[in-house]
mmCIF file of C-alpha atoms and ligand atoms in Angstrom:
data_model
loop_
_atom_site.group_PDB
_atom_site.id
_atom_site.type_symbol
_atom_site.label_atom_id
_atom_site.label_comp_id
_atom_site.label_asym_id
_atom_site.label_seq_id
_atom_site.Cartn_x
_atom_site.Cartn_y
_atom_site.Cartn_z
ATOM 1 C CA UNK D 1 83.659 37.862 88.659
ATOM 2 C CA UNK D 2 83.299 40.146 85.680
ATOM 3 C CA UNK D 3 84.473 38.537 82.487
ATOM 4 C CA UNK D 4 86.357 40.535 79.930
ATOM 5 C CA UNK D 5 84.614 39.638 76.736
ATOM 6 C CA UNK D 6 84.739 39.358 73.063
ATOM 7 C CA UNK D 7 88.121 39.162 71.812
ATOM 8 C CA UNK D 8 87.616 40.197 68.301
ATOM 9 C CA UNK D 9 90.526 39.498 66.096
ATOM 10 C CA UNK D 10 91.185 41.262 62.901
ATOM 11 C CA UNK D 11 94.238 40.520 60.893
ATOM 12 C CA UNK D 12 93.665 41.881 57.471
ATOM 13 C CA UNK D 13 96.027 43.109 56.262
ATOM 14 C CA UNK D 14 98.273 42.788 59.319
ATOM 15 C CA UNK D 15 97.807 40.711 62.453
ATOM 16 C CA UNK D 16 96.535 42.663 65.402
ATOM 17 C CA UNK D 17 93.942 42.100 68.085
ATOM 18 C CA UNK D 18 91.447 44.401 69.688
ATOM 19 C CA UNK D 19 89.148 43.716 72.605
ATOM 20 C CA UNK D 20 85.890 45.625 72.318
ATOM 21 C CA UNK D 21 83.133 45.548 74.916
ATOM 22 C CA UNK D 22 80.807 42.585 74.773
ATOM 23 C CA UNK D 23 77.603 41.738 76.543
ATOM 24 C CA UNK D 24 78.261 40.504 80.068
ATOM 25 C CA UNK D 25 77.265 37.027 81.154
ATOM 26 C CA UNK D 26 78.102 33.451 80.389
ATOM 27 C CA UNK D 27 77.191 33.225 76.753
ATOM 28 C CA UNK D 28 78.029 30.973 73.854
ATOM 29 C CA UNK D 29 76.913 30.813 70.228
ATOM 30 C CA UNK D 30 76.273 27.498 68.477
ATOM 31 C CA UNK D 31 77.128 27.284 64.791
ATOM 32 C CA UNK D 32 76.380 24.422 62.394
ATOM 33 C CA UNK D 33 78.311 24.023 59.142
ATOM 34 C CA UNK D 34 78.105 22.177 55.818
ATOM 35 C CA UNK D 35 74.352 21.492 55.588
ATOM 36 C CA UNK D 36 71.588 21.389 54.942
ATOM 37 C CA UNK D 37 71.297 17.606 55.038
ATOM 38 C CA UNK D 38 67.914 15.867 54.698
ATOM 39 C CA UNK D 39 68.683 13.239 57.356
ATOM 40 C CA UNK D 40 70.416 15.172 60.096
ATOM 41 C CA UNK D 41 69.452 18.853 59.768
ATOM 42 C CA UNK D 42 65.765 18.241 60.640
ATOM 43 C CA UNK D 43 66.886 16.445 63.811
ATOM 44 C CA UNK D 44 69.102 19.377 64.776
ATOM 45 C CA UNK D 45 66.166 21.729 64.152
ATOM 46 C CA UNK D 46 63.942 19.636 66.374
ATOM 47 C CA UNK D 47 66.432 19.642 69.252
ATOM 48 C CA UNK D 48 66.965 23.399 68.955
ATOM 49 C CA UNK D 49 63.205 23.987 68.866
ATOM 50 C CA UNK D 50 62.660 21.871 71.969
ATOM 51 C CA UNK D 51 65.327 23.784 73.841
ATOM 52 C CA UNK D 52 64.345 27.158 72.340
ATOM 53 C CA UNK D 53 67.853 27.884 71.142
ATOM 54 C CA UNK D 54 68.726 29.933 68.077
ATOM 55 C CA UNK D 55 71.898 29.137 66.185
ATOM 56 C CA UNK D 56 73.704 30.071 62.990
ATOM 57 C CA UNK D 57 73.869 27.627 60.086
ATOM 58 C CA UNK D 58 76.697 28.170 57.614
ATOM 59 C CA UNK D 59 75.358 26.405 54.557
ATOM 60 C CA UNK D 60 77.130 25.002 51.531
ATOM 61 C CA UNK D 61 75.522 26.476 48.416
ATOM 62 C CA UNK D 62 75.249 23.245 46.485
ATOM 63 C CA UNK D 63 73.331 21.684 49.376
ATOM 64 C CA UNK D 64 71.002 24.678 49.461
ATOM 65 C CA UNK D 65 70.402 24.240 45.735
ATOM 66 C CA UNK D 66 69.609 20.562 46.281
ATOM 67 C CA UNK D 67 67.480 21.067 49.413
ATOM 68 C CA UNK D 68 66.033 24.597 49.208
ATOM 69 C CA UNK D 69 62.997 23.740 51.319
ATOM 70 C CA UNK D 70 65.244 22.531 54.111
ATOM 71 C CA UNK D 71 67.211 25.783 53.995
ATOM 72 C CA UNK D 72 63.910 27.629 54.187
ATOM 73 C CA UNK D 73 62.869 25.597 57.240
ATOM 74 C CA UNK D 74 66.086 26.537 59.026
ATOM 75 C CA UNK D 75 65.512 30.239 58.339
ATOM 76 C CA UNK D 76 61.825 30.084 59.227
ATOM 77 C CA UNK D 77 62.695 28.525 62.585
ATOM 78 C CA UNK D 78 64.486 31.781 63.401
ATOM 79 C CA UNK D 79 68.061 30.662 62.853
ATOM 80 C CA UNK D 80 70.579 32.721 60.967
ATOM 81 C CA UNK D 81 71.753 31.314 57.634
ATOM 82 C CA UNK D 82 75.288 32.194 56.589
ATOM 83 C CA UNK D 83 77.369 31.630 53.462
ATOM 84 C CA UNK D 84 79.877 28.738 53.607
ATOM 85 C CA UNK D 85 80.730 28.822 49.854
ATOM 86 C CA UNK D 86 79.224 26.698 47.090
ATOM 87 C CA UNK D 87 81.677 23.794 46.837
ATOM 88 C CA UNK D 88 83.608 24.079 50.117
ATOM 89 C CA UNK D 89 87.031 24.892 48.633
ATOM 90 C CA UNK D 90 90.148 26.402 50.180
ATOM 91 C CA UNK D 91 89.448 29.983 49.126
ATOM 92 C CA UNK D 92 93.094 31.128 49.059
ATOM 93 C CA UNK D 93 93.753 28.528 46.333
ATOM 94 C CA UNK D 94 91.195 30.069 43.986
ATOM 95 C CA UNK D 95 91.333 32.983 41.604
ATOM 96 C CA UNK D 96 89.410 36.108 42.535
ATOM 97 C CA UNK D 97 86.810 35.251 39.909
ATOM 98 C CA UNK D 98 86.369 31.765 41.372
ATOM 99 C CA UNK D 99 86.017 33.130 44.907
ATOM 100 C CA UNK D 100 83.412 35.570 43.682
ATOM 101 C CA UNK D 101 81.530 32.745 41.984
ATOM 102 C CA UNK D 102 81.654 30.526 45.108
ATOM 103 C CA UNK D 103 80.185 33.278 47.254
ATOM 104 C CA UNK D 104 77.713 34.724 44.772
ATOM 105 C CA UNK D 105 76.225 31.364 43.778
ATOM 106 C CA UNK D 106 75.711 30.602 47.462
ATOM 107 C CA UNK D 107 74.207 34.016 48.184
ATOM 108 C CA UNK D 108 71.750 33.527 45.334
ATOM 109 C CA UNK D 109 70.866 29.969 46.378
ATOM 110 C CA UNK D 110 70.248 31.059 49.984
ATOM 111 C CA UNK D 111 68.293 34.113 48.887
ATOM 112 C CA UNK D 112 66.115 32.064 46.554
ATOM 113 C CA UNK D 113 65.493 29.460 49.240
ATOM 114 C CA UNK D 114 64.984 31.688 52.266
ATOM 115 C CA UNK D 115 64.226 35.188 50.958
ATOM 116 C CA UNK D 116 67.111 36.551 52.994
ATOM 117 C CA UNK D 117 70.570 37.582 51.818
ATOM 118 C CA UNK D 118 73.243 36.015 54.053
ATOM 119 C CA UNK D 119 74.941 38.701 56.136
ATOM 120 C CA UNK D 120 77.712 36.496 57.512
ATOM 121 C CA UNK D 121 80.180 34.083 55.992
ATOM 122 C CA UNK D 122 82.453 31.361 57.283
ATOM 123 C CA UNK D 123 85.317 30.221 55.054
ATOM 124 C CA UNK D 124 85.752 26.442 54.686
ATOM 125 C CA UNK D 125 88.522 25.208 57.010
ATOM 126 C CA UNK D 126 88.632 28.753 58.432
ATOM 127 C CA UNK D 127 90.928 29.484 55.545
ATOM 128 C CA UNK D 128 90.786 32.979 54.095
ATOM 129 C CA UNK D 129 93.126 35.620 52.752
ATOM 130 C CA UNK D 130 92.784 39.335 52.219
ATOM 131 C CA UNK D 131 91.586 39.037 48.628
ATOM 132 C CA UNK D 132 88.857 36.546 49.504
ATOM 133 C CA UNK D 133 87.784 38.625 52.499
ATOM 134 C CA UNK D 134 87.443 41.713 50.322
ATOM 135 C CA UNK D 135 85.335 39.782 47.806
ATOM 136 C CA UNK D 136 83.183 38.372 50.610
ATOM 137 C CA UNK D 137 82.572 41.926 51.783
ATOM 138 C CA UNK D 138 80.942 40.955 55.062
ATOM 139 C CA UNK D 139 81.886 39.816 58.572
ATOM 140 C CA UNK D 140 83.855 36.565 58.627
ATOM 141 C CA UNK D 141 82.796 34.310 61.466
ATOM 142 C CA UNK D 142 85.438 31.878 62.647
ATOM 143 C CA UNK D 143 85.104 29.881 65.858
ATOM 144 C CA UNK D 144 86.602 29.441 69.296
ATOM 145 C CA UNK D 145 85.685 25.866 70.131
ATOM 146 C CA UNK D 146 86.224 23.151 67.534
ATOM 147 C CA UNK D 147 84.159 20.109 68.473
ATOM 148 C CA UNK D 148 86.119 18.103 65.878
ATOM 149 C CA UNK D 149 82.878 16.215 65.304
ATOM 150 C CA UNK D 150 83.840 15.470 61.690
ATOM 151 C CA UNK D 151 87.007 13.816 62.961
ATOM 152 C CA UNK D 152 85.801 11.680 65.872
ATOM 153 C CA UNK D 153 82.227 11.068 64.670
ATOM 154 C CA UNK D 154 81.715 9.912 68.239
ATOM 155 C CA UNK D 155 79.093 11.562 70.446
ATOM 156 C CA UNK D 156 80.990 11.007 73.715
ATOM 157 C CA UNK D 157 84.194 12.495 72.326
ATOM 158 C CA UNK D 158 82.317 15.458 70.837
ATOM 159 C CA UNK D 159 80.728 16.176 74.222
ATOM 160 C CA UNK D 160 84.089 15.909 75.957
ATOM 161 C CA UNK D 161 85.700 18.352 73.505
ATOM 162 C CA UNK D 162 82.969 20.873 74.286
ATOM 163 C CA UNK D 163 83.271 20.290 78.036
ATOM 164 C CA UNK D 164 87.036 20.744 77.988
ATOM 165 C CA UNK D 165 87.304 23.795 75.742
ATOM 166 C CA UNK D 166 84.185 25.963 76.136
ATOM 167 C CA UNK D 167 84.604 29.258 77.976
ATOM 168 C CA UNK D 168 82.304 32.321 78.138
ATOM 169 C CA UNK D 169 82.094 34.185 74.844
ATOM 170 C CA UNK D 170 82.842 31.095 72.761
ATOM 171 C CA UNK D 171 81.683 30.457 69.227
ATOM 172 C CA UNK D 172 81.224 26.680 69.004
ATOM 173 C CA UNK D 173 81.758 24.871 65.702
ATOM 174 C CA UNK D 174 79.550 21.858 64.963
ATOM 175 C CA UNK D 175 78.390 20.176 61.750
ATOM 176 C CA UNK D 176 74.707 19.482 61.216
ATOM 177 C CA UNK D 177 75.625 16.818 58.642
ATOM 178 C CA UNK D 178 77.146 14.517 61.293
ATOM 179 C CA UNK D 179 74.864 11.906 62.903
ATOM 180 C CA UNK D 180 77.156 11.786 65.956
ATOM 181 C CA UNK D 181 76.620 15.525 66.412
ATOM 182 C CA UNK D 182 72.863 14.995 66.480
ATOM 183 C CA UNK D 183 73.361 12.301 69.116
ATOM 184 C CA UNK D 184 75.637 14.538 71.172
ATOM 185 C CA UNK D 185 73.610 17.742 70.841
ATOM 186 C CA UNK D 186 71.053 17.210 73.651
ATOM 187 C CA UNK D 187 73.898 16.357 76.040
ATOM 188 C CA UNK D 188 75.961 19.340 74.881
ATOM 189 C CA UNK D 189 73.005 21.645 75.530
ATOM 190 C CA UNK D 190 72.225 20.058 78.913
ATOM 191 C CA UNK D 191 75.837 20.310 79.988
ATOM 192 C CA UNK D 192 76.196 23.962 79.003
ATOM 193 C CA UNK D 193 72.857 24.861 80.576
ATOM 194 C CA UNK D 194 73.949 23.157 83.802
ATOM 195 C CA UNK D 195 77.036 25.380 83.633
ATOM 196 C CA UNK D 196 74.620 28.336 83.386
ATOM 197 C CA UNK D 197 75.550 29.238 79.849
ATOM 198 C CA UNK D 198 73.043 31.141 77.755
ATOM 199 C CA UNK D 199 72.796 30.387 74.069
ATOM 200 C CA UNK D 200 72.843 33.481 71.906
ATOM 201 C CA UNK D 201 73.268 34.344 68.263
ATOM 202 C CA UNK D 202 76.536 35.686 66.859
ATOM 203 C CA UNK D 203 75.054 39.189 66.889
ATOM 204 C CA UNK D 204 74.118 38.943 70.546
ATOM 205 C CA UNK D 205 77.454 37.438 71.506
ATOM 206 C CA UNK D 206 79.386 40.308 70.004
ATOM 207 C CA UNK D 207 77.835 43.453 71.417
ATOM 208 C CA UNK D 208 78.740 45.820 68.656
ATOM 209 C CA UNK D 209 78.073 46.023 64.932
ATOM 210 C CA UNK D 210 80.008 43.420 62.981
ATOM 211 C CA UNK D 211 82.414 44.851 60.444
ATOM 212 C CA UNK D 212 82.877 43.674 56.897
ATOM 213 C CA UNK D 213 86.081 41.702 56.264
ATOM 214 C CA UNK D 214 86.854 41.395 59.989
ATOM 215 C CA UNK D 215 87.355 37.929 61.388
ATOM 216 C CA UNK D 216 85.504 37.062 64.584
ATOM 217 C CA UNK D 217 86.709 34.171 66.682
ATOM 218 C CA UNK D 218 84.860 34.659 69.958
ATOM 219 C CA UNK D 219 86.693 34.554 73.264
ATOM 220 C CA UNK D 220 89.267 32.089 74.474
ATOM 221 C CA UNK D 221 90.395 30.835 71.092
ATOM 222 C CA UNK D 222 92.699 27.863 71.553
ATOM 223 C CA UNK D 223 94.549 28.390 68.308
ATOM 224 C CA UNK D 224 97.675 30.483 68.005
ATOM 225 C CA UNK D 225 98.533 32.669 65.056
HETATM 226 ZN ZN1 ZN Z 301 82.717 23.408 56.372
#
């Protein structure tokens, strides 16, 4: 059955949805937030290397500053590194100057660590307004499937969340700072592979150029707006 893909949602300044064409097939993109972390990120890298999967890591700038070599390892393994702000604030609560500082400091830290300027950003808590989006000036990557790994910190529950909510075209939110996520990850990958999902990057999931300031949620988002 053909699947109607990538529901790309853009609601800046007003809420409206469009559905552009997306690559056919059962595809999902894994994303890992809030790292890098010296204990857990290397384990995530090892699992992804063993399974030959490329993911996107939305890094917190202060962690990149503390662990630049780890950020470099992530990039050198072929994963995309995105901007997740410097201190993980609620962006709409900040002044424009503070938002600019959060993003710029992170851009610089990632660039210094990896040699690559982050092309994508994910706002902490998925929380962003029009002003922050304009300052970010790049595609805003949200998610479809929330593993809630930070909440349960339980590998079995994390796996079950993924099993119950993943559909083709999903962007899956995980945190590479959570030990339970590391424990769950091989089972998550095995499960999705058994379901014949392919793991792709954000760019490959959304089969058209990503637009600055647009918010991308992937398909089948459970949230309502
Ligand atoms: Zn986060």
